[in-house]
């Protein structure tokens, strides 16, 4: 079993939705599927937020990281 403790809630999934484009997958169907799984509480928060935050900082150097992308 993984060391991750918490999955996304519906509210957290909605808050993170605009940043899913930074997940690294350009296929809309995969992003939509990931979002749906997040809403159902089937995805752990930590690895997804970490990956999105890393890619966000690469794409937007010098910009402050949004609060929803902080662990």
XYZ file of C-alpha atoms in Angstrom:
71
model
C 0.000 0.000 0.000
C 1.236 3.484 -0.775
C 2.194 6.071 1.791
C -0.333 8.552 0.405
C -3.170 9.301 2.782
C -5.708 11.452 1.027
C -7.586 11.529 -2.251
C -9.147 14.545 -3.944
C -12.541 15.835 -2.852
C -15.024 17.169 -5.414
C -14.260 20.761 -4.395
C -10.505 20.236 -4.698
C -10.943 18.640 -8.108
C -12.935 21.663 -9.301
C -10.285 24.035 -7.961
C -7.453 22.151 -9.695
C -9.281 21.653 -13.015
C -7.848 24.771 -14.782
C -4.322 23.558 -14.004
C -4.746 20.013 -15.350
C -3.253 21.184 -18.646
C 0.077 21.249 -16.787
C -0.211 17.562 -15.942
C 1.811 16.811 -19.053
C -0.754 15.028 -21.180
C -2.139 16.976 -24.134
C -4.907 14.486 -24.902
C -8.207 16.061 -23.804
C -9.876 12.683 -23.239
C -7.163 11.657 -20.783
C -7.351 14.973 -18.938
C -11.147 14.688 -18.765
C -10.844 11.109 -17.508
C -8.334 12.168 -14.871
C -10.685 14.937 -13.746
C -13.604 12.534 -13.449
C -11.523 10.095 -11.406
C -10.406 12.974 -9.174
C -14.037 13.936 -8.569
C -14.889 10.359 -7.594
C -12.033 10.321 -5.078
C -9.988 7.659 -6.859
C -6.775 9.679 -7.283
C -4.271 10.498 -4.548
C -3.559 14.229 -4.163
C 0.183 14.321 -3.527
C 1.619 12.859 -6.764
C -0.801 14.735 -9.034
C -0.343 18.117 -7.359
C 3.437 17.649 -7.239
C 3.594 16.925 -10.980
C 1.252 19.792 -11.908
C 3.142 22.250 -9.659
C 6.498 21.255 -11.153
C 5.246 21.665 -14.729
C 3.474 24.936 -13.852
C 6.714 26.416 -12.534
C 8.586 25.312 -15.668
C 5.940 26.858 -17.944
C 5.591 30.045 -15.861
C 9.009 30.982 -14.477
C 8.867 33.770 -11.942
C 5.136 33.408 -11.267
C 3.944 32.568 -7.780
C 2.551 29.077 -7.335
C -1.246 29.151 -6.773
C -2.385 28.058 -3.312
C -4.252 25.051 -4.697
C -0.948 23.681 -6.074
C 0.832 23.743 -2.724
C 1.067 20.589 -0.676
